Coordinates of C-alpha atoms in Angstrom, one line a residue:
X28 CA 108.9 121.4 88.7
X29 CA 108.2 117.7 87.7
X30 CA 106.6 117.6 84.4
X31 CA 107.8 120.8 83.4
X32 CA 109.9 121.1 80.1
X33 CA 113.7 121.5 80.7
X34 CA 114.0 124.7 79.0
X35 CA 111.1 126.5 80.7
X36 CA 112.5 125.8 83.7
X37 CA 116.2 126.5 83.4
X38 CA 116.2 129.8 83.9
X39 CA 114.4 129.6 87.3
X40 CA 117.4 127.9 88.4
X41 CA 120.4 129.6 86.8
X42 CA 119.8 133.2 87.1
X43 CA 119.5 134.1 90.8
X44 CA 121.1 137.5 90.1
X45 CA 118.5 138.4 87.6
X46 CA 115.8 141.1 88.5
X47 CA 112.4 139.4 88.6
X48 CA 108.9 140.5 87.7
X49 CA 105.6 139.4 89.1
X50 CA 105.5 137.4 85.9
X51 CA 108.9 135.9 86.2
X52 CA 112.5 136.8 85.4
X53 CA 113.5 139.4 83.0
X54 CA 115.6 138.2 80.4
X55 CA 118.1 140.2 78.1
X56 CA 117.3 140.3 74.4
X57 CA 120.0 137.8 73.4
X58 CA 119.0 135.7 76.1
X59 CA 115.7 135.4 75.2
X60 CA 116.5 134.6 71.6
X61 CA 119.1 132.2 72.9
X62 CA 115.9 129.9 74.5
X63 CA 113.7 130.7 71.6
X64 CA 116.4 129.2 69.5
X65 CA 117.0 126.0 71.6
X66 CA 113.3 125.4 72.1
X67 CA 113.1 125.1 68.1
X68 CA 115.9 122.5 68.2
X69 CA 114.8 119.1 67.1
X70 CA 118.3 117.1 66.7
X71 CA 121.8 117.6 67.1
X72 CA 122.6 119.1 63.6
X73 CA 120.0 122.0 64.4
X74 CA 121.5 122.4 68.0
X75 CA 125.0 122.8 66.5
X76 CA 123.7 125.4 64.1
X77 CA 122.7 127.3 67.0
X78 CA 125.4 126.6 69.2
X79 CA 127.6 128.4 66.6
X80 CA 125.5 131.3 66.5
X81 CA 125.4 131.8 70.3
X82 CA 129.1 131.0 71.0
X83 CA 130.5 134.5 70.1
X84 CA 127.9 136.1 72.5
X85 CA 130.1 134.7 75.4
X86 CA 126.9 134.6 78.0
X87 CA 126.9 132.5 80.9
X88 CA 123.2 132.1 81.0
X89 CA 123.2 131.1 77.3
X90 CA 126.6 128.7 77.8
X91 CA 124.6 126.8 80.9
X92 CA 121.2 126.6 78.6
X93 CA 123.4 124.9 75.8
X94 CA 124.5 122.6 78.5
X95 CA 121.1 121.7 79.6
X96 CA 119.6 121.2 76.1
X97 CA 122.2 119.0 75.0
X98 CA 122.4 116.9 77.8
X99 CA 118.7 116.5 78.5
X100 CA 116.9 116.5 75.4
X101 CA 116.1 113.2 73.9
X102 CA 118.2 114.1 70.6
X103 CA 121.1 115.4 72.7
X104 CA 124.6 114.0 72.8
X105 CA 126.6 113.7 76.3
X106 CA 129.9 113.9 74.8
X107 CA 129.1 117.2 72.9
X108 CA 127.2 118.6 76.2
X109 CA 130.5 117.8 78.0
X110 CA 132.7 119.5 75.5
X111 CA 130.6 123.0 76.1
X112 CA 130.5 122.0 79.8
X113 CA 134.5 122.2 79.7
X114 CA 134.6 125.7 78.2
X115 CA 132.9 127.1 81.3
X116 CA 135.3 128.9 82.9
X117 CA 133.6 128.6 86.7
X118 CA 130.6 125.9 86.2
X119 CA 127.8 126.4 89.3
X120 CA 125.7 124.2 90.8
X121 CA 123.3 124.2 88.3
X122 CA 125.9 123.2 85.5
X123 CA 127.0 120.0 87.5
X124 CA 123.3 119.1 88.4
X125 CA 122.4 119.3 84.9
X126 CA 125.5 117.2 83.7
X127 CA 125.0 114.6 86.6
X128 CA 121.3 114.3 85.5
X129 CA 122.3 114.0 82.0
X130 CA 124.7 111.0 82.8
X131 CA 122.3 109.4 84.7
X132 CA 119.6 109.5 81.9
X133 CA 122.3 108.2 79.4
X134 CA 123.2 105.2 82.0
X135 CA 126.5 106.1 82.6
X136 CA 126.1 106.3 86.2
X137 CA 129.9 106.0 86.7
X138 CA 130.5 109.2 85.2
X139 CA 127.9 110.8 87.3
X140 CA 129.6 110.0 90.4
X141 CA 132.9 111.2 89.1
X142 CA 131.5 114.6 88.3
X143 CA 130.0 114.9 92.0
X144 CA 133.4 114.1 93.1
X145 CA 135.0 116.8 91.1
X146 CA 131.9 119.2 92.1
X147 CA 133.2 118.7 95.7
X148 CA 136.8 119.0 94.7
X149 CA 136.0 122.3 93.5
X150 CA 134.1 123.5 96.2
X151 CA 130.7 124.0 94.5
X152 CA 127.8 123.5 96.7
X153 CA 125.3 121.0 95.9
X154 CA 121.5 121.3 96.7
X155 CA 118.1 119.4 96.7
X156 CA 118.4 118.8 93.0
X157 CA 121.9 117.1 93.2
X158 CA 121.3 114.2 95.4
X159 CA 118.2 112.4 93.4
X160 CA 119.9 111.9 90.4
X161 CA 123.0 110.8 92.2
X162 CA 121.0 108.1 94.5
X163 CA 119.4 107.0 91.3
X164 CA 123.1 106.3 89.8
X165 CA 123.7 104.4 93.2
X166 CA 120.3 102.5 92.7
X167 CA 121.3 101.4 89.4
X168 CA 124.7 100.4 90.1
X169 CA 123.7 98.7 93.2
X170 CA 126.3 100.6 95.0
X171 CA 125.3 100.8 98.7
X172 CA 128.4 101.9 100.1
X173 CA 128.7 105.1 97.6
X174 CA 124.8 105.8 98.2
X175 CA 125.7 105.6 102.1
X176 CA 128.5 108.3 101.7
X177 CA 126.3 110.3 99.5
X178 CA 123.5 110.0 102.4
X179 CA 126.1 111.6 104.9
X180 CA 126.7 114.6 102.4
X181 CA 123.0 114.9 102.6
X182 CA 123.3 115.1 106.2
X183 CA 126.1 117.7 106.1
X184 CA 124.0 119.9 103.8
X185 CA 120.9 120.0 106.0
X186 CA 118.7 118.2 103.4
X187 CA 117.5 115.2 105.1
X188 CA 114.3 116.5 105.4
X189 CA 113.6 117.3 101.7
X190 CA 110.9 115.3 100.3
X191 CA 112.4 114.3 97.0
X192 CA 115.7 113.3 98.6
X193 CA 114.1 111.4 101.3
X194 CA 112.0 109.3 98.4
X195 CA 115.2 109.0 96.4
X196 CA 116.9 107.6 99.5
X197 CA 114.0 104.8 100.2
X198 CA 114.3 103.9 96.5
X199 CA 118.2 103.6 96.7
X200 CA 118.6 101.6 99.7
X201 CA 115.6 99.3 98.4
X202 CA 117.0 98.5 94.9
X203 CA 120.4 97.7 97.1
X204 CA 118.4 95.3 99.2
X205 CA 119.0 97.7 102.3
X206 CA 115.2 97.3 103.3
X207 CA 115.8 98.4 106.9
X208 CA 117.5 101.3 106.0
X209 CA 114.6 102.1 103.4
X210 CA 112.1 101.6 106.2
X211 CA 114.2 103.8 108.7
X212 CA 113.9 106.9 106.2
X213 CA 110.5 106.3 105.7
X214 CA 109.5 106.2 109.5
X215 CA 111.2 109.3 109.9
X216 CA 109.3 111.6 107.2
X217 CA 107.4 114.3 108.6
X218 CA 105.0 114.1 105.4
X219 CA 104.6 111.6 102.7
X220 CA 103.5 112.0 99.4
X221 CA 102.1 109.3 97.2
X222 CA 106.1 109.0 95.4
X223 CA 106.8 108.0 99.2
X224 CA 104.5 105.4 99.5
X225 CA 105.2 104.3 95.8
X226 CA 109.0 103.9 96.8
X227 CA 108.8 101.9 100.0
X228 CA 106.1 99.7 98.4
X229 CA 108.7 99.0 95.1
X230 CA 111.6 98.6 97.7
X231 CA 109.7 95.7 99.4
X232 CA 108.3 94.4 96.0
X233 CA 111.9 94.2 94.3
X234 CA 113.0 92.3 97.3
X235 CA 109.9 89.6 97.2
X236 CA 108.6 90.8 100.4
X237 CA 105.0 90.4 99.0
X238 CA 103.0 90.1 102.5
X239 CA 104.8 93.3 103.6
X240 CA 103.6 95.2 100.5
X241 CA 100.3 94.4 100.9
X242 CA 100.2 95.5 104.7
X243 CA 101.9 98.9 103.4
X244 CA 99.2 99.3 101.0
X245 CA 96.8 98.8 103.7
X246 CA 98.7 101.3 105.9
X247 CA 98.5 104.0 103.2
X248 CA 94.7 103.2 102.3
X249 CA 93.6 104.0 106.2
X250 CA 95.8 107.2 106.2
X251 CA 93.9 108.2 103.6
X252 CA 96.3 111.2 102.7
X253 CA 97.2 109.9 99.3
X254 CA 95.7 108.5 96.0
X255 CA 97.2 105.1 94.8
X256 CA 98.9 105.6 91.7
X257 CA 99.6 103.5 88.7
X258 CA 102.9 102.4 90.0
X259 CA 101.6 101.2 93.5
X260 CA 98.7 99.3 92.0
X261 CA 101.1 97.7 89.9
X262 CA 103.4 96.6 92.8
X263 CA 100.1 95.7 94.4
X264 CA 99.1 93.5 91.6
X265 CA 102.6 92.0 91.6
X266 CA 101.9 91.0 95.5
X267 CA 98.6 89.5 95.0
X268 CA 100.1 87.4 91.9
X269 CA 102.8 86.1 94.0
X270 CA 100.5 85.3 97.1
X271 CA 97.5 84.2 95.2
X272 CA 95.3 86.5 96.4
X273 CA 92.9 87.0 94.1
X274 CA 90.1 88.9 96.2
X275 CA 92.5 91.9 96.8
X276 CA 93.7 91.7 93.0
X277 CA 90.0 92.2 91.7
X278 CA 89.8 95.0 93.9
X279 CA 93.0 96.6 92.5
X280 CA 91.4 95.8 89.1
X281 CA 88.5 97.9 90.2
X282 CA 90.6 100.7 91.3
X283 CA 92.5 100.8 88.1
X284 CA 89.5 101.2 86.3
X285 CA 88.0 104.0 88.2
X286 CA 91.5 106.0 88.5
X287 CA 93.1 105.2 85.0
X288 CA 91.2 106.6 81.8
X289 CA 93.2 104.2 79.6
X290 CA 95.6 101.5 80.9
X291 CA 98.8 100.9 79.2
X292 CA 99.9 97.5 77.9
X293 CA 102.5 97.1 81.1
X294 CA 99.1 97.5 83.5
X295 CA 97.0 95.3 81.1
X296 CA 99.9 92.7 81.3
X297 CA 100.1 92.9 84.6
X298 CA 96.6 92.2 85.4
X299 CA 96.5 89.3 83.0
X300 CA 99.5 87.9 84.9
X301 CA 97.6 88.4 88.4
X302 CA 94.6 86.7 86.9
X303 CA 96.8 83.4 85.1
X304 CA 98.6 83.0 88.5
X305 CA 95.5 83.1 90.7
X306 CA 94.0 80.3 88.8
X307 CA 91.3 82.7 86.6
X308 CA 92.6 81.8 82.9
X309 CA 89.6 82.8 81.3
X310 CA 89.4 86.1 83.1
X311 CA 93.0 86.5 81.8
X312 CA 92.1 85.6 78.0
X313 CA 89.1 88.0 78.3
X314 CA 91.5 91.1 79.0
X315 CA 94.0 89.8 76.5
X316 CA 91.3 89.6 73.7
X317 CA 90.1 93.2 74.6
X318 CA 93.5 94.6 74.5
X319 CA 93.9 97.2 71.5
X320 CA 97.7 96.9 71.3
X321 CA 99.4 93.7 72.4
X322 CA 103.4 93.2 72.8
X323 CA 105.7 90.4 72.9
X324 CA 105.5 90.3 76.9
X325 CA 101.2 90.1 76.6
X326 CA 101.5 87.0 74.1
X327 CA 104.4 85.6 76.6
X328 CA 102.1 85.9 79.7
X329 CA 98.9 84.3 78.0
X330 CA 101.2 81.5 76.3
X331 CA 102.5 80.8 79.9
X332 CA 99.3 81.2 81.4
X333 CA 97.6 78.6 79.2
X334 CA 100.7 76.3 79.9
X335 CA 100.2 76.4 83.7
X336 CA 96.7 75.3 83.1
X337 CA 97.3 72.7 81.1
X338 CA 95.7 74.3 78.0
X339 CA 98.4 73.3 75.6
X340 CA 96.6 73.5 72.3
X341 CA 95.6 77.1 72.9
X342 CA 99.0 78.0 74.1
X343 CA 100.0 77.1 70.5
X344 CA 97.2 79.0 69.1
X345 CA 98.1 82.2 70.5
X346 CA 102.0 81.6 69.7
X347 CA 100.8 81.1 66.2
X348 CA 98.7 84.4 66.4
X349 CA 101.6 86.1 67.9
X350 CA 104.1 85.1 64.6
X351 CA 101.0 86.3 62.5
X352 CA 101.2 89.6 64.0
X353 CA 104.7 90.1 63.0
X354 CA 106.4 89.7 66.5
X355 CA 109.4 88.1 67.0
X356 CA 109.7 85.4 69.7
X357 CA 112.5 85.1 72.3
X358 CA 114.0 82.6 74.4
X359 CA 111.1 83.2 77.2
X360 CA 108.6 83.1 74.9
X361 CA 109.6 79.8 73.6
X362 CA 110.2 78.6 77.3
X363 CA 106.3 79.1 77.8
X364 CA 105.3 77.2 74.4
X365 CA 107.7 74.2 75.4
X366 CA 106.4 74.1 78.9
X367 CA 102.6 74.4 77.3
X368 CA 103.5 71.1 75.1
X369 CA 105.0 69.5 78.3
X370 CA 102.2 70.2 80.6
X371 CA 99.7 68.9 77.9
X372 CA 101.6 65.9 76.7
X373 CA 101.8 67.6 73.1
X374 CA 105.2 65.7 72.4
X375 CA 105.3 65.9 68.3
X376 CA 104.4 69.9 68.6
X377 CA 106.9 70.4 71.2
X378 CA 109.8 68.3 69.3
X379 CA 108.9 70.6 66.4
X380 CA 108.9 74.0 68.2
X381 CA 112.2 73.0 69.9
X382 CA 113.7 72.6 66.2
X383 CA 112.0 75.9 64.9
X384 CA 113.5 77.9 67.9
X385 CA 116.9 76.9 66.4
X386 CA 116.4 76.7 62.9
X387 CA 113.7 79.4 62.1
X388 CA 114.3 81.8 65.1
X389 CA 118.2 81.2 65.4
X390 CA 117.9 81.1 69.2
X391 CA 119.9 78.9 70.9
X392 CA 118.6 76.7 73.6
X393 CA 119.3 77.4 77.3
X394 CA 119.4 74.9 79.9
X395 CA 115.9 75.4 80.9
X396 CA 114.8 74.7 77.3
X397 CA 116.5 71.5 77.4
X398 CA 115.0 70.5 80.7
X399 CA 111.5 71.2 79.3
X400 CA 112.3 68.7 76.4
X401 CA 113.5 66.1 78.5
X402 CA 110.5 66.4 80.9
X403 CA 108.4 66.4 77.9
X404 CA 110.1 63.3 76.4
X405 CA 110.4 61.5 79.8
X406 CA 106.9 61.9 80.7
X407 CA 105.9 60.4 77.6
X408 CA 107.8 57.2 78.3
X409 CA 110.8 58.1 75.9
X410 CA 113.3 57.9 78.8
X411 CA 116.1 56.6 76.7
X412 CA 115.6 58.9 74.0
X413 CA 115.8 61.7 76.8
X414 CA 118.7 60.0 78.2
X415 CA 120.6 60.1 74.8
X416 CA 119.5 63.8 74.5
X417 CA 121.3 64.6 77.5
X418 CA 124.3 63.0 76.6
X419 CA 124.3 64.9 73.3
X420 CA 123.7 68.6 74.9
X421 CA 126.5 71.1 73.7
X422 CA 126.3 72.5 77.1
X423 CA 126.8 70.4 80.3
X424 CA 123.6 69.3 82.1
X425 CA 122.9 70.9 85.2
X426 CA 120.6 69.6 88.3
X427 CA 117.5 70.8 86.9
X428 CA 117.9 68.5 83.5
X429 CA 118.9 65.7 85.6
X430 CA 115.9 66.1 88.1
X431 CA 113.6 66.3 85.0
X432 CA 114.9 62.9 83.9
X433 CA 114.7 61.4 87.6
X434 CA 111.1 62.5 88.1
X435 CA 110.0 61.3 84.6
X436 CA 111.9 57.6 85.8
X437 CA 109.6 57.9 88.9
X438 CA 106.4 58.1 86.7
X439 CA 107.3 55.3 84.9
X440 CA 109.1 53.2 87.7
X441 CA 112.2 53.2 85.5
X442 CA 114.8 52.1 88.4
X443 CA 117.8 51.7 85.8
X444 CA 117.5 55.3 84.7
X445 CA 116.2 56.6 87.7
X446 CA 119.5 55.6 89.4
X447 CA 121.5 57.1 86.4
X448 CA 120.1 60.6 86.9
X449 CA 120.2 60.2 91.0
X450 CA 124.1 59.4 90.4
X451 CA 124.5 62.2 88.0
X452 CA 123.2 64.8 90.6
X453 CA 125.3 63.4 93.3
X454 CA 128.4 64.2 91.0
X455 CA 126.9 67.7 90.7
X456 CA 126.9 67.9 94.5
X457 CA 123.1 68.4 94.8
X458 CA 122.0 69.4 97.9
X459 CA 118.5 69.2 97.2
X460 CA 116.7 66.5 99.7
X461 CA 114.0 65.9 97.3
X462 CA 116.6 64.1 95.0
X463 CA 117.0 61.7 98.0
X464 CA 113.1 61.2 98.4
X465 CA 112.5 60.6 94.9
X466 CA 114.8 57.6 94.6
X467 CA 113.6 56.4 98.2
X468 CA 110.2 56.4 96.9
X469 CA 111.1 54.5 93.9
X470 CA 113.0 51.8 96.2
X471 CA 109.9 51.7 98.3
X472 CA 107.6 51.1 95.5
X473 CA 109.8 48.3 94.2
X474 CA 110.0 47.0 98.0
X475 CA 113.6 47.2 98.2
X476 CA 113.5 48.0 101.9
X477 CA 117.3 48.0 102.4
X478 CA 118.1 50.5 99.7
X479 CA 115.5 52.7 101.4
X480 CA 117.1 52.2 104.5
X481 CA 120.8 53.5 103.0
X482 CA 119.3 56.4 101.2
X483 CA 117.5 57.8 104.6
X484 CA 120.7 57.0 106.4
X485 CA 122.6 59.0 103.9
X486 CA 120.0 61.9 104.0
X487 CA 120.6 61.8 107.8
X488 CA 124.5 61.8 107.8
X489 CA 124.2 64.8 105.5
X490 CA 121.8 66.6 107.5
X491 CA 118.9 66.7 104.9
X492 CA 115.3 67.1 106.3
X493 CA 112.5 66.3 104.0
X494 CA 110.3 69.2 103.1
X495 CA 106.7 68.4 104.7
X496 CA 104.0 68.6 102.2
X497 CA 101.3 70.9 103.3
X498 CA 98.0 72.4 101.7
X499 CA 96.4 76.1 102.1
X500 CA 92.9 76.7 101.8
X501 CA 91.0 80.3 101.7
X502 CA 88.2 80.5 103.6
X503 CA 86.1 83.5 104.4
X504 CA 89.3 85.6 103.0
X505 CA 91.6 83.6 105.7
X506 CA 94.2 81.3 104.9
X507 CA 94.2 78.1 106.6
X508 CA 97.2 75.5 106.6
X509 CA 97.2 71.6 106.9
X510 CA 99.7 69.0 107.0
X511 CA 99.2 65.1 106.5
X512 CA 98.0 63.5 109.4
X513 CA 97.3 66.8 111.1
X514 CA 96.1 66.6 114.6
X515 CA 96.9 70.3 115.5
X516 CA 94.0 72.3 114.1
X517 CA 91.3 73.4 116.9
X518 CA 88.6 72.0 114.6
X519 CA 90.2 68.6 114.2
X520 CA 87.2 66.7 115.4
X521 CA 84.7 68.2 113.0
X522 CA 87.4 67.6 110.1
X523 CA 87.9 64.1 110.5
X524 CA 84.2 63.3 110.6
X525 CA 84.0 65.4 107.4
X526 CA 86.5 63.1 106.0
X527 CA 84.5 59.9 107.3
X528 CA 81.1 61.3 105.5
X529 CA 83.3 61.9 102.3
X530 CA 84.5 58.3 102.3
X531 CA 81.2 57.1 103.0
X532 CA 79.9 59.0 100.0
X533 CA 82.9 58.0 97.9
X534 CA 82.2 54.5 98.2
X535 CA 78.9 54.9 96.0
X536 CA 81.2 56.4 93.2
X537 CA 83.3 53.3 93.2
X538 CA 86.3 54.7 94.8
X539 CA 88.9 52.3 96.2
X540 CA 92.1 54.0 97.9
X541 CA 95.4 53.4 96.0
X542 CA 97.6 52.2 98.7
X543 CA 100.7 52.0 96.1
X544 CA 101.1 55.7 96.8
X545 CA 101.9 55.1 100.6
X546 CA 105.4 54.1 100.4
X547 CA 106.0 52.6 104.0
X548 CA 106.6 49.2 104.9
X549 CA 103.2 48.9 107.0
X550 CA 100.0 47.0 106.2
X551 CA 97.4 47.8 104.1
X552 CA 94.9 49.1 106.8
X553 CA 97.5 51.4 108.1
X554 CA 98.3 52.6 104.3
X555 CA 94.4 53.2 104.0
X556 CA 94.6 55.4 107.3
X557 CA 97.5 57.4 106.1
X558 CA 95.9 58.1 102.7
X559 CA 92.9 59.3 104.5
X560 CA 94.5 62.0 106.1
X561 CA 96.6 63.6 103.0
X562 CA 97.0 67.5 103.7
X563 CA 94.8 68.3 100.5
X564 CA 92.0 66.0 101.9
X565 CA 92.0 67.9 105.1
X566 CA 91.8 71.0 103.3
X567 CA 89.0 70.2 101.2
X568 CA 87.0 68.9 104.6
X569 CA 87.6 72.1 106.3
X570 CA 86.5 74.0 103.1
X571 CA 83.2 71.9 102.9
X572 CA 82.2 72.6 106.4
X573 CA 82.9 76.5 106.1
X574 CA 81.6 77.5 102.8
X575 CA 78.2 77.4 101.2
X576 CA 76.9 74.8 98.9
X577 CA 78.1 75.3 95.4
X578 CA 80.9 77.5 96.3
X579 CA 84.1 77.2 94.8
X580 CA 87.3 75.7 96.8
X581 CA 90.8 77.1 96.6
X582 CA 93.8 75.1 97.3
X583 CA 97.4 75.7 97.0
X584 CA 100.0 73.0 97.7
X585 CA 103.6 73.1 98.1
X586 CA 104.5 69.4 96.6
X587 CA 102.5 67.7 93.6
X588 CA 99.7 65.6 94.8
X589 CA 99.4 62.0 94.4
X590 CA 97.5 60.0 92.3
X591 CA 95.1 59.1 95.0
X592 CA 94.4 62.6 95.8
X593 CA 93.8 63.6 92.1
X594 CA 91.1 60.7 92.0
X595 CA 89.5 61.7 95.0
X596 CA 89.4 65.3 94.2
X597 CA 87.7 64.6 91.0
X598 CA 84.8 62.4 92.9
X599 CA 84.3 65.0 95.4
X600 CA 83.6 67.8 92.8
X601 CA 81.1 65.7 91.5
X602 CA 79.4 64.3 94.7
X603 CA 79.1 68.1 96.2
X604 CA 78.7 70.0 93.1
X605 CA 81.8 72.0 93.8
X606 CA 84.5 73.4 91.4
X607 CA 87.8 72.8 93.1
X608 CA 91.0 74.7 91.8
X609 CA 94.5 73.0 92.9
X610 CA 97.8 74.9 92.6
X611 CA 100.6 72.7 92.8
X612 CA 103.7 75.1 92.4
X613 CA 103.5 76.3 88.6
X614 CA 100.8 74.3 87.7
X615 CA 96.8 74.7 88.1
X616 CA 94.4 71.6 88.1
X617 CA 90.4 72.6 87.6
X618 CA 88.2 70.0 89.2
X619 CA 84.4 70.2 88.1
X620 CA 81.9 67.4 87.5
X621 CA 84.4 64.6 88.1
X622 CA 86.9 65.8 85.8
X623 CA 90.2 67.5 86.1
X624 CA 91.4 70.1 83.3
X625 CA 94.6 68.1 83.0
X626 CA 93.0 65.4 81.5
X627 CA 94.6 63.2 83.9
X628 CA 98.1 63.6 82.0
X629 CA 99.8 65.3 84.7

């Protein structure tokens, strides 16, 4: 029935008493005329004319089709459909199902559930067409209790083995965050179609369980009974995007090209987003430039992509192209624009865009926009101006805003403003250990060891634990994790021998360890030893050992790299002739031939 026009399938459901022929159901002349008239309706005015004509016939078949046409057509009206429905003396299963579907399509979920209650009270039997729409209503309302009650009615009616009902249950439980119940329904299925796989993958994707998404997708491919459709591949792309799995992302792109004749703007934008967040901004740009039709989201992804890769000038050019195209920016687009200015140090341009957002496009800045501007000004050394902006904000500054100022204060070694930001975070009852660590490191750099001890003591008292920095590196399609001073790796000895070789080569390039990055009260030799075993350096050493000459190296970090690691990586890229990509949270650095894409700004 899926894909069949509403008015062509109605009589199969509504007239079980009619005598059938081999070609279909036999309809009375008036009933045939009714269907013919309804099929020609293109708006409510035409429909009301048909209604006035059919009304005098007093035919239940015609009444049912009037309800369906009015409730399920794009031009219909649920209020008008309800008025016809209420005039039917004894509405049956089909009429109730039609109205429930109509309410769900009209996004009136509560009325759909109320109508089901009325259906039960009247003793009208539900069927396998009743429950998918009801479960969709529960999914959209995130009403898991009502969903579970409906699941109970499904068991009572003996419909728990119906494929469409099972798929709807998987979707409902997934949208309500009950992934174990989704999996339970999925595992009990005797037969799974492509919609079943799509529902269970989407359920995991909606909860950010990206590794599980890819695992289930792999299981589907191994089973081989279904061919991945567009919705599945989009969920897989999202998983690749969040996990940084470029290889599988590329494979998914190839599958899309093979299976889909013409990719729509949503799929194309998902591909762009995946390439951007996996470090391939040029591939994303290539896709963007070949898109026949671009929407606001496409431009937003490209602008944010350039921002992540430190290419602020190009982000502003894309933004300009978007405005010339006649597309209106929203607050999310402007956040990408301001982030691009922030990451590239384009202070004047960023402040101009901030004013333009308010004055030209009438968009009130959110707390995220203010945080971005505070960080932009702070990084540029305008700490006093950033503080004044915070104090003049029309909305109360939150932790993100004060944390942006604290970070900028650390960068410029301004303890006075750093302490103001730290105190303000304390007044907001911040529970982020990173705030304590930043101020502690500022005190350590100023050699105020007593203050360092006080901060560390307060952290211990509140039970805060500093998040250890780590680096992930991809080698032969496997991910390896390293932490600073790591001695636990099975190939530890070979890695540290490689570090020794790297440092020998670095001496000829004029490298000198920046021991100011080691914020411990130890001697210079100990500081050099600590710097040598930073997680990023261990990851690079491991990759140099296990990859072929000239192969690119991809590293992901959970914390921002220190200045010494930045300088170190630039030199390694030229010594070993490697392209090294480092992702630190929401920012990429591309090292090649001794330079970094950030221009040493970040």
